[in-house]
mmCIF file of C-alpha atoms and ligand atoms in Angstrom:
data_model
loop_
_atom_site.group_PDB
_atom_site.id
_atom_site.type_symbol
_atom_site.label_atom_id
_atom_site.label_comp_id
_atom_site.label_asym_id
_atom_site.label_seq_id
_atom_site.Cartn_x
_atom_site.Cartn_y
_atom_site.Cartn_z
ATOM 1 C CA MET A 1467 40.461 66.186 -9.074
ATOM 2 C CA GLN A 1468 37.869 68.252 -10.828
ATOM 3 C CA ILE A 1469 35.468 67.028 -13.495
ATOM 4 C CA ILE A 1470 32.299 68.339 -15.124
ATOM 5 C CA ILE A 1471 29.154 66.728 -16.446
ATOM 6 C CA ILE A 1472 27.766 68.670 -19.401
ATOM 7 C CA ASN A 1473 24.267 67.962 -20.660
ATOM 8 C CA GLY A 1474 22.934 69.279 -23.946
ATOM 9 C CA PRO A 1475 19.489 69.978 -25.401
ATOM 10 C CA ASN A 1476 16.353 68.633 -23.723
ATOM 11 C CA LEU A 1477 18.269 66.892 -20.944
ATOM 12 C CA ASN A 1478 16.926 69.539 -18.540
ATOM 13 C CA LEU A 1479 13.634 67.638 -18.908
ATOM 14 C CA LEU A 1480 14.904 64.342 -17.500
ATOM 15 C CA GLY A 1481 12.255 62.851 -15.234
ATOM 16 C CA LYS A 1482 9.476 64.329 -17.391
ATOM 17 C CA ARG A 1483 10.727 63.628 -20.891
ATOM 18 C CA GLU A 1484 9.810 60.249 -22.488
ATOM 19 C CA PRO A 1485 10.183 58.365 -19.172
ATOM 20 C CA SER A 1486 9.974 54.988 -20.926
ATOM 21 C CA ILE A 1487 13.317 55.844 -22.586
ATOM 22 C CA TYR A 1488 14.997 58.202 -20.124
ATOM 23 C CA GLY A 1489 13.474 57.178 -16.769
ATOM 24 C CA ASN A 1490 11.660 59.071 -14.009
ATOM 25 C CA THR A 1491 14.585 60.637 -12.172
ATOM 26 C CA THR A 1492 15.451 64.298 -12.576
ATOM 27 C CA PHE A 1493 19.108 65.024 -13.259
ATOM 28 C CA GLU A 1494 19.226 67.314 -10.222
ATOM 29 C CA ASP A 1495 18.240 64.398 -7.926
ATOM 30 C CA TYR A 1496 20.657 62.025 -9.636
ATOM 31 C CA PHE A 1497 23.458 64.586 -9.436
ATOM 32 C CA LYS A 1498 22.924 65.155 -5.704
ATOM 33 C CA ASP A 1499 23.270 61.377 -5.101
ATOM 34 C CA LEU A 1500 26.297 61.111 -7.368
ATOM 35 C CA LYS A 1501 28.100 63.907 -5.556
ATOM 36 C CA SER A 1502 27.391 62.405 -2.149
ATOM 37 C CA LYS A 1503 28.727 59.019 -3.335
ATOM 38 C CA HIS A 1504 32.001 60.563 -4.522
ATOM 39 C CA PRO A 1505 32.902 63.255 -2.004
ATOM 40 C CA ILE A 1506 36.641 63.107 -2.709
ATOM 41 C CA ILE A 1507 36.350 64.666 -6.169
ATOM 42 C CA ARG A 1508 34.774 67.925 -7.271
ATOM 43 C CA ILE A 1509 31.999 67.214 -9.755
ATOM 44 C CA HIS A 1510 30.454 70.207 -11.507
ATOM 45 C CA TYR A 1511 27.317 70.243 -13.622
ATOM 46 C CA TYR A 1512 26.249 72.384 -16.567
ATOM 47 C CA GLN A 1513 23.269 72.097 -18.904
ATOM 48 C CA SER A 1514 22.290 74.148 -21.927
ATOM 49 C CA ASN A 1515 19.915 73.782 -24.834
ATOM 50 C CA HIS A 1516 22.243 75.910 -26.990
ATOM 51 C CA GLU A 1517 25.172 74.609 -29.018
ATOM 52 C CA GLY A 1518 27.285 77.771 -28.618
ATOM 53 C CA ASP A 1519 26.872 77.744 -24.831
ATOM 54 C CA LEU A 1520 28.073 74.137 -24.713
ATOM 55 C CA ILE A 1521 31.110 75.074 -26.800
ATOM 56 C CA ASP A 1522 31.831 78.058 -24.517
ATOM 57 C CA LYS A 1523 31.683 75.797 -21.445
ATOM 58 C CA ILE A 1524 34.009 73.179 -22.991
ATOM 59 C CA GLN A 1525 36.506 75.931 -23.863
ATOM 60 C CA GLU A 1526 36.197 77.482 -20.388
ATOM 61 C CA VAL A 1527 36.890 74.310 -18.372
ATOM 62 C CA GLY A 1528 38.792 72.163 -20.866
ATOM 63 C CA PHE A 1529 42.267 73.459 -20.000
ATOM 64 C CA ASP A 1530 41.858 73.283 -16.220
ATOM 65 C CA TYR A 1531 39.628 70.351 -15.335
ATOM 66 C CA ASP A 1532 40.650 66.685 -15.369
ATOM 67 C CA GLY A 1533 37.749 65.425 -17.448
ATOM 68 C CA ILE A 1534 34.461 66.171 -19.172
ATOM 69 C CA VAL A 1535 31.498 63.796 -19.185
ATOM 70 C CA LEU A 1536 29.385 64.952 -22.119
ATOM 71 C CA ASN A 1537 25.872 63.999 -23.108
ATOM 72 C CA ALA A 1538 25.289 66.333 -26.037
ATOM 73 C CA GLY A 1539 21.807 64.930 -26.734
ATOM 74 C CA ALA A 1540 20.771 65.260 -30.369
ATOM 75 C CA LEU A 1541 23.767 67.535 -31.097
ATOM 76 C CA THR A 1542 25.844 64.357 -30.887
ATOM 77 C CA HIS A 1543 24.463 63.387 -34.257
ATOM 78 C CA THR A 1544 24.793 66.774 -35.959
ATOM 79 C CA SER A 1545 27.493 69.005 -34.505
ATOM 80 C CA ILE A 1546 30.961 69.183 -36.000
ATOM 81 C CA ALA A 1547 31.501 72.409 -34.016
ATOM 82 C CA LEU A 1548 31.143 70.481 -30.748
ATOM 83 C CA LYS A 1549 33.524 67.824 -32.018
ATOM 84 C CA ASP A 1550 36.055 70.554 -32.803
ATOM 85 C CA ALA A 1551 35.613 72.035 -29.299
ATOM 86 C CA ILE A 1552 36.347 68.635 -27.731
ATOM 87 C CA SER A 1553 39.449 68.260 -29.910
ATOM 88 C CA SER A 1554 40.610 71.790 -29.076
ATOM 89 C CA VAL A 1555 40.904 71.417 -25.314
ATOM 90 C CA LYS A 1556 43.440 69.592 -23.179
ATOM 91 C CA CYS A 1557 41.316 67.404 -20.922
ATOM 92 C CA PRO A 1558 39.738 64.173 -22.121
ATOM 93 C CA THR A 1559 35.995 63.907 -22.806
ATOM 94 C CA ILE A 1560 33.835 60.825 -22.431
ATOM 95 C CA GLU A 1561 30.657 60.754 -24.510
ATOM 96 C CA VAL A 1562 27.676 59.336 -22.647
ATOM 97 C CA HIS A 1563 24.095 58.480 -23.525
ATOM 98 C CA ILE A 1564 21.315 57.321 -21.264
ATOM 99 C CA SER A 1565 19.674 55.245 -23.984
ATOM 100 C CA ASN A 1566 21.301 52.713 -26.286
ATOM 101 C CA VAL A 1567 21.475 54.948 -29.348
ATOM 102 C CA TYR A 1568 22.504 51.966 -31.496
ATOM 103 C CA ALA A 1569 19.217 50.197 -30.725
ATOM 104 C CA ARG A 1570 17.191 53.254 -31.798
ATOM 105 C CA GLU A 1571 16.552 55.173 -35.033
ATOM 106 C CA GLU A 1572 19.321 55.010 -37.609
ATOM 107 C CA TYR A 1573 19.979 58.770 -37.417
ATOM 108 C CA ARG A 1574 21.109 58.208 -33.812
ATOM 109 C CA HIS A 1575 23.762 55.686 -34.855
ATOM 110 C CA LYS A 1576 26.157 58.358 -36.083
ATOM 111 C CA SER A 1577 28.142 60.349 -33.524
ATOM 112 C CA HIS A 1578 30.243 63.249 -34.759
ATOM 113 C CA LEU A 1579 31.771 63.481 -31.283
ATOM 114 C CA ALA A 1580 32.983 59.938 -30.692
ATOM 115 C CA GLU A 1581 36.206 60.234 -32.683
ATOM 116 C CA ALA A 1582 37.303 63.203 -30.549
ATOM 117 C CA CYS A 1583 36.389 61.448 -27.298
ATOM 118 C CA LYS A 1584 38.397 59.147 -25.082
ATOM 119 C CA GLY A 1585 35.499 56.690 -24.986
ATOM 120 C CA LEU A 1586 31.778 56.248 -25.185
ATOM 121 C CA ILE A 1587 29.256 54.806 -22.731
ATOM 122 C CA ALA A 1588 25.672 54.324 -23.891
ATOM 123 C CA GLY A 1589 22.523 52.521 -22.910
ATOM 124 C CA LEU A 1590 23.083 52.050 -19.194
ATOM 125 C CA GLY A 1591 20.597 54.651 -18.034
ATOM 126 C CA LEU A 1592 21.873 57.289 -15.639
ATOM 127 C CA ASP A 1593 24.600 54.812 -14.589
ATOM 128 C CA SER A 1594 26.319 55.806 -17.855
ATOM 129 C CA TYR A 1595 27.365 59.064 -16.141
ATOM 130 C CA GLU A 1596 28.673 57.387 -13.000
ATOM 131 C CA LEU A 1597 30.744 54.906 -14.993
ATOM 132 C CA ALA A 1598 32.399 57.800 -16.807
ATOM 133 C CA VAL A 1599 33.089 59.540 -13.479
ATOM 134 C CA GLN A 1600 34.574 56.266 -12.184
ATOM 135 C CA TYR A 1601 36.933 56.128 -15.176
ATOM 136 C CA PHE A 1602 38.310 59.584 -14.366
ATOM 137 C CA MET A 1603 38.709 58.612 -10.700
ATOM 138 C CA ASN A 1604 40.642 55.474 -11.698
ATOM 139 C CA GLN A 1605 42.891 57.568 -13.940
ATOM 140 C CA GLY A 1606 43.496 59.967 -11.044
ATOM 141 C CA LYS A 1607 44.539 57.069 -8.767
ATOM 142 C CA LYS A 1608 46.995 55.761 -11.370
ATOM 143 C CA MET A 1609 48.656 59.175 -11.584
ATOM 144 C CA ARG A 1610 49.182 59.471 -7.807
HETATM 145 C C1 DQA B 1408 20.582 60.863 -25.761
HETATM 146 C C2 DQA B 1408 20.371 60.164 -27.110
HETATM 147 C C3 DQA B 1408 20.186 61.184 -28.209
HETATM 148 O O1 DQA B 1408 19.976 60.533 -29.460
HETATM 149 C C4 DQA B 1408 18.970 62.048 -27.923
HETATM 150 O O2 DQA B 1408 18.827 63.037 -28.919
HETATM 151 C C5 DQA B 1408 19.029 62.659 -26.572
HETATM 152 C C6 DQA B 1408 19.473 61.841 -25.448
HETATM 153 C C7 DQA B 1408 20.684 59.857 -24.601
HETATM 154 O O3 DQA B 1408 21.175 60.236 -23.547
HETATM 155 O O4 DQA B 1408 20.241 58.714 -24.725
HETATM 156 O O5 DQA B 1408 18.628 63.808 -26.361
HETATM 157 O O6 DQA B 1408 21.819 61.560 -25.825
#
């Protein structure tokens, strides 16, 4: 089983960026831990601050991998092109957010991506990513 975590704009600054909202852990440290906790699956990681790069990555992996865990950052609330990319590929995507976007500014309440996604996990800190990974692992077990 092969899945990828894709992070969008400003998520390269985790650990430094607004720690009261996003915490003190860098994604690199979190990702190392996550991989060591789940050695039986291949978990890849990609981050970009650029919408087109995110679309290219979804297109590149979306016909081969078993799942995409996507935190598109602010592009969640603006990008129909990303929504179309998610709809265009074969593998399912789970939308994740570190913060509870529904408890924040109103402009964060709208996701253009959610309707193209299998599900959405928000507000559980970095655990949001692991729960999405767990979902794909459970799906993999059911198919065996
Ligand atoms: C975020 C929430 C978005 O509204 C924000 O623009 C982000 C991070 C989250 O993980 O909580 O960059 O996706």
